[in-house]
Amino acid sequence: MEKPKLSIAMIVKNEEANLKRCLDSFLPIIHEKWCELVILDTGSSDRTIKVAREYTDKVYIKEFIPWDFSKARNYGIKEVTGDKIMQVDADEELRHECLYPLEDIILNPKYKEPTIFVNLYNYYTRDWKQYSEMLQPRIFKNDGEFHYEQAVHNRPVIKAPYLFAPHIIFNHYGYIFRGEKGEKLLENKMKRSLPILQKEFKEHPDNLHNFTHLVKTYYVTRDFKNVIKYGEIW
C-alpha cells in the first residue's frame, strides 16, 4: 500500500460535543488515498471513541497518569505513517474554502519546508463576532525526530525553513462553552490543566511559554486575583 502524504493526528478525551464537527470539516480529504486519520483517545467516558471510529479504524486508546499533553501527542505520532503530520484538536474545524488550498500544500512537490504555519481564529464570544488571529505551526515533516515538549500547552520542536500559509484557516472554539454541558467541560479542562501549569511554574519559573498560559487559565476561570498576582510577576 502506498504511503500516505498526510497524517491527521489528534488526541482526544470526552470530546463527543466537538469531534463530529471537527472531523466533518476534514471529511473530503480524510478518505483520500493520500491521507490517514490517527486518533488517540486518552480515557473518554462519553461517546468520543464511537464517533472517532465512524471516521477511521486507526483509533488508539491509552490513559496517561499523570496527564502530560506532550507525552500523549508524542505517543500518537509514533502511530502515523504519512510524509507530513498535521496536528488538529477536537474543538477546531477547517474552513470549507481552505480544503483545496490545503490539498495543494500537501500534494504540490514545490512545498518542501519541514514546518508549515496556518492561521488560527480563536473565537471568544457566542455570536462569533470576537476572535483573535494567530499563526501556529501545525504541519510538520515526519522525519522521525519531530516531537512535542512541555506538559500542558505543549510546544512542537520545529525546524526551519518555515512556510507561512495564512490562507489556511482553522476555527478554534475552545474558549466558548455553551450551556450546562459546556460549563462542565470548562470545569473539567481547568481541573486538568491548572495544577500542571502551577507545577510547571514552580519548577521552571522562567519558562514564559508556560507562564503565559498560567495567567490565561486564571483569566478564563475568572480568578482575577491570581491574574493580577501572576500578571505582575510576568
mmCIF file of C-alpha atoms in Angstrom:
data_model
loop_
_atom_site.group_PDB
_atom_site.id
_atom_site.type_symbol
_atom_site.label_atom_id
_atom_site.label_comp_id
_atom_site.label_asym_id
_atom_site.label_seq_id
_atom_site.Cartn_x
_atom_site.Cartn_y
_atom_site.Cartn_z
ATOM 1 C CA MET A 1 0.000 0.000 0.000
ATOM 2 C CA GLU A 2 1.308 3.440 -0.933
ATOM 3 C CA LYS A 3 2.489 5.581 1.956
ATOM 4 C CA PRO A 4 0.100 8.496 2.673
ATOM 5 C CA LYS A 5 1.263 12.048 2.086
ATOM 6 C CA LEU A 6 -0.525 13.378 5.169
ATOM 7 C CA SER A 7 -1.381 12.034 8.613
ATOM 8 C CA ILE A 8 -4.000 13.993 10.552
ATOM 9 C CA ALA A 9 -3.066 13.334 14.186
ATOM 10 C CA MET A 10 -5.381 14.013 17.131
ATOM 11 C CA ILE A 11 -5.518 13.373 20.858
ATOM 12 C CA VAL A 12 -8.995 13.444 22.396
ATOM 13 C CA LYS A 13 -10.818 12.917 25.656
ATOM 14 C CA ASN A 14 -14.551 13.387 26.230
ATOM 15 C CA GLU A 15 -14.920 15.456 23.056
ATOM 16 C CA GLU A 16 -18.262 13.999 21.923
ATOM 17 C CA ALA A 17 -19.713 17.517 21.621
ATOM 18 C CA ASN A 18 -16.919 18.738 19.331
ATOM 19 C CA LEU A 19 -15.406 15.815 17.457
ATOM 20 C CA LYS A 20 -18.037 15.281 14.752
ATOM 21 C CA ARG A 21 -17.991 18.959 13.747
ATOM 22 C CA CYS A 22 -14.208 18.859 13.563
ATOM 23 C CA LEU A 23 -13.950 15.668 11.501
ATOM 24 C CA ASP A 24 -16.780 16.661 9.156
ATOM 25 C CA SER A 25 -14.721 19.704 8.161
ATOM 26 C CA PHE A 26 -11.874 17.422 7.029
ATOM 27 C CA LEU A 27 -14.126 14.722 5.592
ATOM 28 C CA PRO A 28 -13.405 15.453 1.887
ATOM 29 C CA ILE A 29 -9.715 14.630 2.405
ATOM 30 C CA ILE A 30 -9.921 12.022 5.198
ATOM 31 C CA HIS A 31 -10.976 9.335 2.731
ATOM 32 C CA GLU A 32 -8.437 10.241 0.048
ATOM 33 C CA LYS A 33 -5.730 7.616 -0.546
ATOM 34 C CA TRP A 34 -3.031 10.160 0.274
ATOM 35 C CA CYS A 35 -4.458 10.914 3.746
ATOM 36 C CA GLU A 36 -4.847 8.999 7.006
ATOM 37 C CA LEU A 37 -6.573 9.951 10.256
ATOM 38 C CA VAL A 38 -4.988 8.773 13.524
ATOM 39 C CA ILE A 39 -6.836 9.421 16.790
ATOM 40 C CA LEU A 40 -5.501 8.715 20.278
ATOM 41 C CA ASP A 41 -8.157 8.640 22.998
ATOM 42 C CA THR A 42 -6.807 9.258 26.482
ATOM 43 C CA GLY A 43 -9.652 7.887 28.597
ATOM 44 C CA SER A 44 -13.033 9.122 27.354
ATOM 45 C CA SER A 45 -16.158 8.185 29.291
ATOM 46 C CA ASP A 46 -18.640 9.557 26.714
ATOM 47 C CA ARG A 47 -19.247 8.630 23.027
ATOM 48 C CA THR A 48 -15.951 10.073 21.771
ATOM 49 C CA ILE A 49 -14.432 6.710 20.795
ATOM 50 C CA LYS A 50 -17.599 5.633 18.981
ATOM 51 C CA VAL A 51 -17.648 8.888 16.988
ATOM 52 C CA ALA A 52 -13.945 8.576 16.150
ATOM 53 C CA ARG A 53 -14.406 5.037 14.794
ATOM 54 C CA GLU A 54 -17.034 6.306 12.374
ATOM 55 C CA TYR A 55 -14.236 8.181 10.585
ATOM 56 C CA THR A 56 -11.177 5.938 10.936
ATOM 57 C CA ASP A 57 -10.110 2.486 12.050
ATOM 58 C CA LYS A 58 -6.880 3.954 13.423
ATOM 59 C CA VAL A 59 -8.204 4.758 16.894
ATOM 60 C CA TYR A 60 -5.868 4.031 19.795
ATOM 61 C CA ILE A 61 -6.705 4.138 23.495
ATOM 62 C CA LYS A 62 -4.233 4.959 26.265
ATOM 63 C CA GLU A 63 -4.748 6.821 29.531
ATOM 64 C CA PHE A 64 -1.855 8.916 30.813
ATOM 65 C CA ILE A 65 -1.401 9.259 34.583
ATOM 66 C CA PRO A 66 -0.193 11.833 35.438
ATOM 67 C CA TRP A 67 -1.546 13.772 32.477
ATOM 68 C CA ASP A 68 1.005 15.162 30.029
ATOM 69 C CA PHE A 69 -0.040 16.658 26.669
ATOM 70 C CA SER A 70 3.366 16.261 25.039
ATOM 71 C CA LYS A 71 3.674 12.634 26.115
ATOM 72 C CA ALA A 72 0.226 11.943 24.623
ATOM 73 C CA ARG A 73 0.982 13.748 21.346
ATOM 74 C CA ASN A 74 4.339 12.006 21.012
ATOM 75 C CA TYR A 75 2.676 8.642 21.638
ATOM 76 C CA GLY A 76 0.197 9.366 18.842
ATOM 77 C CA ILE A 77 2.953 10.490 16.480
ATOM 78 C CA LYS A 78 4.517 7.033 16.719
ATOM 79 C CA GLU A 79 1.391 5.571 15.096
ATOM 80 C CA VAL A 80 1.336 7.795 11.985
ATOM 81 C CA THR A 81 2.828 6.778 8.649
ATOM 82 C CA GLY A 82 2.423 9.871 6.443
ATOM 83 C CA ASP A 83 5.156 12.069 4.986
ATOM 84 C CA LYS A 84 3.667 15.044 6.845
ATOM 85 C CA ILE A 85 1.909 15.254 10.208
ATOM 86 C CA MET A 86 -0.919 17.735 10.779
ATOM 87 C CA GLN A 87 -1.979 18.245 14.389
ATOM 88 C CA VAL A 88 -5.655 19.079 14.915
ATOM 89 C CA ASP A 89 -7.674 19.499 18.118
ATOM 90 C CA ALA A 90 -11.279 18.373 18.508
ATOM 91 C CA ASP A 91 -12.533 21.896 19.276
ATOM 92 C CA GLU A 92 -11.293 23.145 15.891
ATOM 93 C CA GLU A 93 -12.560 22.943 12.340
ATOM 94 C CA LEU A 94 -11.083 23.674 8.929
ATOM 95 C CA ARG A 95 -12.880 26.376 6.998
ATOM 96 C CA HIS A 96 -14.607 24.921 3.950
ATOM 97 C CA GLU A 97 -12.903 27.281 1.490
ATOM 98 C CA CYS A 98 -9.485 26.118 2.741
ATOM 99 C CA LEU A 99 -9.819 22.472 1.689
ATOM 100 C CA TYR A 100 -8.349 22.795 -1.789
ATOM 101 C CA PRO A 101 -5.539 25.196 -0.765
ATOM 102 C CA LEU A 102 -4.600 22.718 1.984
ATOM 103 C CA GLU A 103 -4.603 19.845 -0.512
ATOM 104 C CA ASP A 104 -2.295 21.853 -2.790
ATOM 105 C CA ILE A 105 0.205 22.460 0.028
ATOM 106 C CA ILE A 106 0.263 18.762 0.893
ATOM 107 C CA LEU A 107 0.500 17.358 -2.625
ATOM 108 C CA ASN A 108 2.453 20.038 -4.512
ATOM 109 C CA PRO A 109 6.138 18.981 -4.541
ATOM 110 C CA LYS A 110 7.319 22.596 -4.574
ATOM 111 C CA TYR A 111 6.454 22.903 -0.865
ATOM 112 C CA LYS A 112 9.405 21.243 0.833
ATOM 113 C CA GLU A 113 9.500 23.212 4.101
ATOM 114 C CA PRO A 114 9.561 20.961 7.216
ATOM 115 C CA THR A 115 7.291 23.313 9.192
ATOM 116 C CA ILE A 116 4.075 24.919 7.945
ATOM 117 C CA PHE A 117 2.189 27.615 9.851
ATOM 118 C CA VAL A 118 -1.592 28.009 9.477
ATOM 119 C CA ASN A 119 -3.940 30.727 10.703
ATOM 120 C CA LEU A 120 -5.877 30.016 13.900
ATOM 121 C CA TYR A 121 -9.037 32.044 14.582
ATOM 122 C CA ASN A 122 -9.709 31.908 18.350
ATOM 123 C CA TYR A 123 -13.376 32.763 18.950
ATOM 124 C CA TYR A 124 -14.261 34.313 22.318
ATOM 125 C CA THR A 125 -17.988 35.162 22.029
ATOM 126 C CA ARG A 126 -21.017 33.044 21.217
ATOM 127 C CA ASP A 127 -22.144 35.403 18.446
ATOM 128 C CA TRP A 128 -18.847 34.599 16.592
ATOM 129 C CA LYS A 129 -18.028 38.320 16.311
ATOM 130 C CA GLN A 130 -14.967 38.499 18.578
ATOM 131 C CA TYR A 131 -11.867 36.496 17.804
ATOM 132 C CA SER A 132 -8.107 36.779 17.613
ATOM 133 C CA GLU A 133 -5.817 35.555 14.854
ATOM 134 C CA MET A 134 -2.622 33.623 15.419
ATOM 135 C CA LEU A 135 -0.196 31.911 13.064
ATOM 136 C CA GLN A 136 0.621 28.492 14.515
ATOM 137 C CA PRO A 137 2.896 25.672 13.334
ATOM 138 C CA ARG A 138 0.564 22.741 12.607
ATOM 139 C CA ILE A 139 2.022 20.737 9.717
ATOM 140 C CA PHE A 140 5.394 19.037 10.134
ATOM 141 C CA LYS A 141 7.704 16.772 8.194
ATOM 142 C CA ASN A 142 7.581 13.251 9.595
ATOM 143 C CA ASP A 143 11.335 12.813 9.807
ATOM 144 C CA GLY A 144 11.453 10.538 12.851
ATOM 145 C CA GLU A 145 12.716 13.381 15.034
ATOM 146 C CA PHE A 146 9.679 15.639 15.276
ATOM 147 C CA HIS A 147 8.174 15.772 18.780
ATOM 148 C CA TYR A 148 6.474 17.944 21.392
ATOM 149 C CA GLU A 149 7.718 19.351 24.692
ATOM 150 C CA GLN A 150 6.026 20.716 27.863
ATOM 151 C CA ALA A 151 3.209 19.158 29.827
ATOM 152 C CA VAL A 152 0.091 21.288 29.248
ATOM 153 C CA HIS A 153 0.279 23.869 26.460
ATOM 154 C CA ASN A 154 2.686 21.681 24.569
ATOM 155 C CA ARG A 155 5.087 23.159 22.072
ATOM 156 C CA PRO A 156 6.318 21.448 18.895
ATOM 157 C CA VAL A 157 10.069 21.346 18.366
ATOM 158 C CA ILE A 158 10.159 22.775 14.859
ATOM 159 C CA LYS A 159 12.742 23.072 12.102
ATOM 160 C CA ALA A 160 13.393 25.845 9.600
ATOM 161 C CA PRO A 161 12.774 26.870 6.884
ATOM 162 C CA TYR A 162 9.124 27.700 7.525
ATOM 163 C CA LEU A 163 6.181 28.071 5.176
ATOM 164 C CA PHE A 164 3.553 30.588 6.300
ATOM 165 C CA ALA A 165 0.068 29.801 4.976
ATOM 166 C CA PRO A 166 -2.350 32.369 6.485
ATOM 167 C CA HIS A 167 -4.954 31.399 3.851
ATOM 168 C CA ILE A 168 -5.315 28.019 5.603
ATOM 169 C CA ILE A 169 -7.669 28.832 8.487
ATOM 170 C CA PHE A 170 -8.661 26.723 11.484
ATOM 171 C CA ASN A 171 -11.598 27.976 13.564
ATOM 172 C CA HIS A 172 -10.996 27.332 17.264
ATOM 173 C CA TYR A 173 -13.970 27.244 19.642
ATOM 174 C CA GLY A 174 -12.167 26.174 22.808
ATOM 175 C CA TYR A 175 -12.917 29.417 24.643
ATOM 176 C CA ILE A 176 -16.689 29.199 24.062
ATOM 177 C CA PHE A 177 -18.673 26.982 26.394
ATOM 178 C CA ARG A 178 -22.428 26.648 25.843
ATOM 179 C CA GLY A 179 -24.999 25.597 28.439
ATOM 180 C CA GLU A 180 -24.633 23.194 31.341
ATOM 181 C CA LYS A 181 -22.531 20.673 29.373
ATOM 182 C CA GLY A 182 -20.236 23.441 28.191
ATOM 183 C CA GLU A 183 -19.681 24.746 31.694
ATOM 184 C CA LYS A 184 -18.915 21.224 32.889
ATOM 185 C CA LEU A 185 -16.411 20.806 30.036
ATOM 186 C CA LEU A 186 -14.708 24.063 31.064
ATOM 187 C CA GLU A 187 -14.584 22.917 34.688
ATOM 188 C CA ASN A 188 -13.016 19.583 33.726
ATOM 189 C CA LYS A 189 -10.425 21.228 31.475
ATOM 190 C CA MET A 190 -9.409 23.644 34.201
ATOM 191 C CA LYS A 191 -9.174 20.886 36.838
ATOM 192 C CA ARG A 192 -6.845 19.032 34.482
ATOM 193 C CA SER A 193 -4.701 21.913 33.244
ATOM 194 C CA LEU A 194 -4.330 24.336 36.152
ATOM 195 C CA PRO A 195 -2.491 22.012 38.599
ATOM 196 C CA ILE A 196 0.006 21.032 35.884
ATOM 197 C CA LEU A 197 0.605 24.669 34.914
ATOM 198 C CA GLN A 198 1.137 25.558 38.588
ATOM 199 C CA LYS A 199 3.597 22.681 38.985
ATOM 200 C CA GLU A 200 5.479 23.686 35.818
ATOM 201 C CA PHE A 201 5.701 27.298 37.050
ATOM 202 C CA LYS A 202 7.059 26.187 40.422
ATOM 203 C CA GLU A 203 9.719 24.032 38.773
ATOM 204 C CA HIS A 204 10.520 26.364 35.839
ATOM 205 C CA PRO A 205 9.560 29.948 36.806
ATOM 206 C CA ASP A 206 11.479 31.436 33.844
ATOM 207 C CA ASN A 207 9.532 29.476 31.225
ATOM 208 C CA LEU A 208 7.452 32.288 29.716
ATOM 209 C CA HIS A 209 5.512 29.964 27.402
ATOM 210 C CA ASN A 210 4.081 28.041 30.351
ATOM 211 C CA PHE A 211 3.788 31.176 32.480
ATOM 212 C CA THR A 212 1.686 32.970 29.858
ATOM 213 C CA HIS A 213 -0.794 30.081 29.718
ATOM 214 C CA LEU A 214 -0.986 30.017 33.517
ATOM 215 C CA VAL A 215 -2.137 33.658 33.533
ATOM 216 C CA LYS A 216 -4.598 32.983 30.677
ATOM 217 C CA THR A 217 -6.055 30.000 32.531
ATOM 218 C CA TYR A 218 -6.656 32.087 35.659
ATOM 219 C CA TYR A 219 -8.385 34.639 33.423
ATOM 220 C CA VAL A 220 -10.660 32.025 31.812
ATOM 221 C CA THR A 221 -11.684 30.787 35.281
ATOM 222 C CA ARG A 222 -12.312 34.411 36.332
ATOM 223 C CA ASP A 223 -9.774 34.152 39.127
ATOM 224 C CA PHE A 224 -8.775 37.788 38.657
ATOM 225 C CA LYS A 225 -6.868 37.983 41.946
ATOM 226 C CA ASN A 226 -4.337 35.489 40.581
ATOM 227 C CA VAL A 227 -4.452 37.114 37.131
ATOM 228 C CA ILE A 228 -3.148 40.306 38.778
ATOM 229 C CA LYS A 229 -0.738 38.490 41.077
ATOM 230 C CA TYR A 230 0.926 36.388 38.370
ATOM 231 C CA GLY A 231 0.484 39.052 35.708
ATOM 232 C CA GLU A 232 2.641 41.437 37.718
ATOM 233 C CA ILE A 233 5.318 38.749 38.116
ATOM 234 C CA TRP A 234 5.168 38.088 34.368
#
